[in-house]
Coordinates of C-alpha atoms in Angstrom, one line a residue:
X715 CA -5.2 24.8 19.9
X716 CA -3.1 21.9 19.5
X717 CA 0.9 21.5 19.8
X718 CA 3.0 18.7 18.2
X719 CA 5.8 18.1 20.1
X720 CA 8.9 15.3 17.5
X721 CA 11.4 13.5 18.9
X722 CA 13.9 10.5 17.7
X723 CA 15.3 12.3 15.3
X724 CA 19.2 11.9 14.6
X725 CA 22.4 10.8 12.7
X726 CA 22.3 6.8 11.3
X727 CA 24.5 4.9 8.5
X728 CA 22.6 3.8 5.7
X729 CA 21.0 0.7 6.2
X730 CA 20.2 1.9 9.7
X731 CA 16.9 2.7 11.5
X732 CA 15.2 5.4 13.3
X733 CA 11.7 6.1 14.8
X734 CA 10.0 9.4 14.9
X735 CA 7.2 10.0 17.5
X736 CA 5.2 12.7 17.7
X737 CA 2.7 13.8 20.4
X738 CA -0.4 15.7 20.5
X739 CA -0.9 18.2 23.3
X740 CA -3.9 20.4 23.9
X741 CA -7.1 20.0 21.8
X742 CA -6.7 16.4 20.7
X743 CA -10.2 15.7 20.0
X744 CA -10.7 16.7 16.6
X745 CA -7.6 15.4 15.4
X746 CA -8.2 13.3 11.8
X747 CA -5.7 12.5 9.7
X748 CA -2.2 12.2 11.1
X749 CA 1.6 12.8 9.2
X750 CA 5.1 12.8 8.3
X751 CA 6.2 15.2 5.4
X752 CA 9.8 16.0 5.1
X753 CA 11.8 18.8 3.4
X754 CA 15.5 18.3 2.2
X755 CA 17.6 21.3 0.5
X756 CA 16.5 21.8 -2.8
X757 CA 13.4 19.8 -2.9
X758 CA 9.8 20.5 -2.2
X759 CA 8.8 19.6 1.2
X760 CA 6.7 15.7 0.5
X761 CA 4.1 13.8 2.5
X762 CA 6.1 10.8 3.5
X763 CA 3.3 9.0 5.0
X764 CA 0.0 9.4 6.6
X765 CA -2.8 7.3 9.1
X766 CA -6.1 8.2 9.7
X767 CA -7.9 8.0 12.6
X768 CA -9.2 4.8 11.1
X769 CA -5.9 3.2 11.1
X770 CA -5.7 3.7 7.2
X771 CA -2.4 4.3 6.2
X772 CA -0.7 6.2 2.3
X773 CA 3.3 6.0 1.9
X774 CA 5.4 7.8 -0.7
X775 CA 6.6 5.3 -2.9
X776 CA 10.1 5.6 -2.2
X777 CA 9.0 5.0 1.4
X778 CA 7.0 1.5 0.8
X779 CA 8.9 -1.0 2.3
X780 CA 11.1 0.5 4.1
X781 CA 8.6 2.5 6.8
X782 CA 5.5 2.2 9.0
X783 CA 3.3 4.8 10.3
X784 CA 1.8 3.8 13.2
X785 CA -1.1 5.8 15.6
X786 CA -1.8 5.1 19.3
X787 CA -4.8 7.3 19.4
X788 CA -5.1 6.8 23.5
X789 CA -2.0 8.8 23.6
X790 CA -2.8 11.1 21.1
X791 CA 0.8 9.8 19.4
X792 CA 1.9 9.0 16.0
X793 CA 5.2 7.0 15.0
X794 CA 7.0 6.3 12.1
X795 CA 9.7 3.5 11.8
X796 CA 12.1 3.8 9.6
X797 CA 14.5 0.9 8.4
X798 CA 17.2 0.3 5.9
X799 CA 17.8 4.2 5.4
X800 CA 19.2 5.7 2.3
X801 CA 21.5 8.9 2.4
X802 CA 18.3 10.5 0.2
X803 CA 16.1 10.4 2.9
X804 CA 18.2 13.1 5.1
X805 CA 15.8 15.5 6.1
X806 CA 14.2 17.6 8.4
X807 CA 11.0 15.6 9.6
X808 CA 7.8 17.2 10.1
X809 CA 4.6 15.6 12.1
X810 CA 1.2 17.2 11.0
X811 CA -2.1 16.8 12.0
X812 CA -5.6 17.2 10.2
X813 CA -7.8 18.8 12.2
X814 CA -10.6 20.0 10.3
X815 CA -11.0 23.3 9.5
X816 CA -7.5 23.7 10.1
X817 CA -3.8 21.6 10.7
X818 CA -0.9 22.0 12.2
X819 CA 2.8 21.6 12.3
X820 CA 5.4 20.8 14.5
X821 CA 8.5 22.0 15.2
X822 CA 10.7 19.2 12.9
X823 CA 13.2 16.7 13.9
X824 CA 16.4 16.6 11.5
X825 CA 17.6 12.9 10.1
X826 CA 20.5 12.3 9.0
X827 CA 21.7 9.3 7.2
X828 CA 25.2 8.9 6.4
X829 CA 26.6 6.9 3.4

């Protein structure tokens, strides 16, 4: 079993910054590929970037540029920084984590970004 536990979430003007982190707890050692997907009102929930244990990183194109996805594996602890935020990326932010033959979800941390 294996528990994801977000924080940093919260309200920001656009232009602003934020940084998610989220934790692993429990079972850590099988963890592969780790995540941020989001889901606003109205739109399908996306991958908004992703690390692997490797250290190789994906973005979602409206992401590139603006964050980083970051892993300190020693701490079992993914982060993504998030500058110059735009109103469109208000959302509720979910950490996931590969663990094959299964993954898992956390709880979601809400982001706000005001115009």
């Amino acid at each position: 079993q294996l528990q994801l536990v977000e924080s940093g979430g919260g309200l920001v003007q656009a232009g602003g910054s934020l940084r998610l982190a989220c934790t692993a707890r429990g079972y850590t050692t099988n963890i592969n590929a780790m995540g941020w997907y989001r889901s606003a009102p109205g739109k399908q929930r996306e991958l908004v970037a992703a690390i692997t244990s490797g250290g190789s990183t994906d973005y979602v194109d409206s992401a590139k540029g603006r964050f980083t996805i970051s892993r300190d594996n020693a701490k079992n602890t993914v982060y993504l920084q998030m500058n110059n935020l735009k109103p469109d990326d208000t959302a509720v932010y979910y950490c996931h984590a590969d663990t094959p033959p299964r993954d898992y979800w956390g709880r979601g941390t809400q982001v706000t970004v005001s115009s």
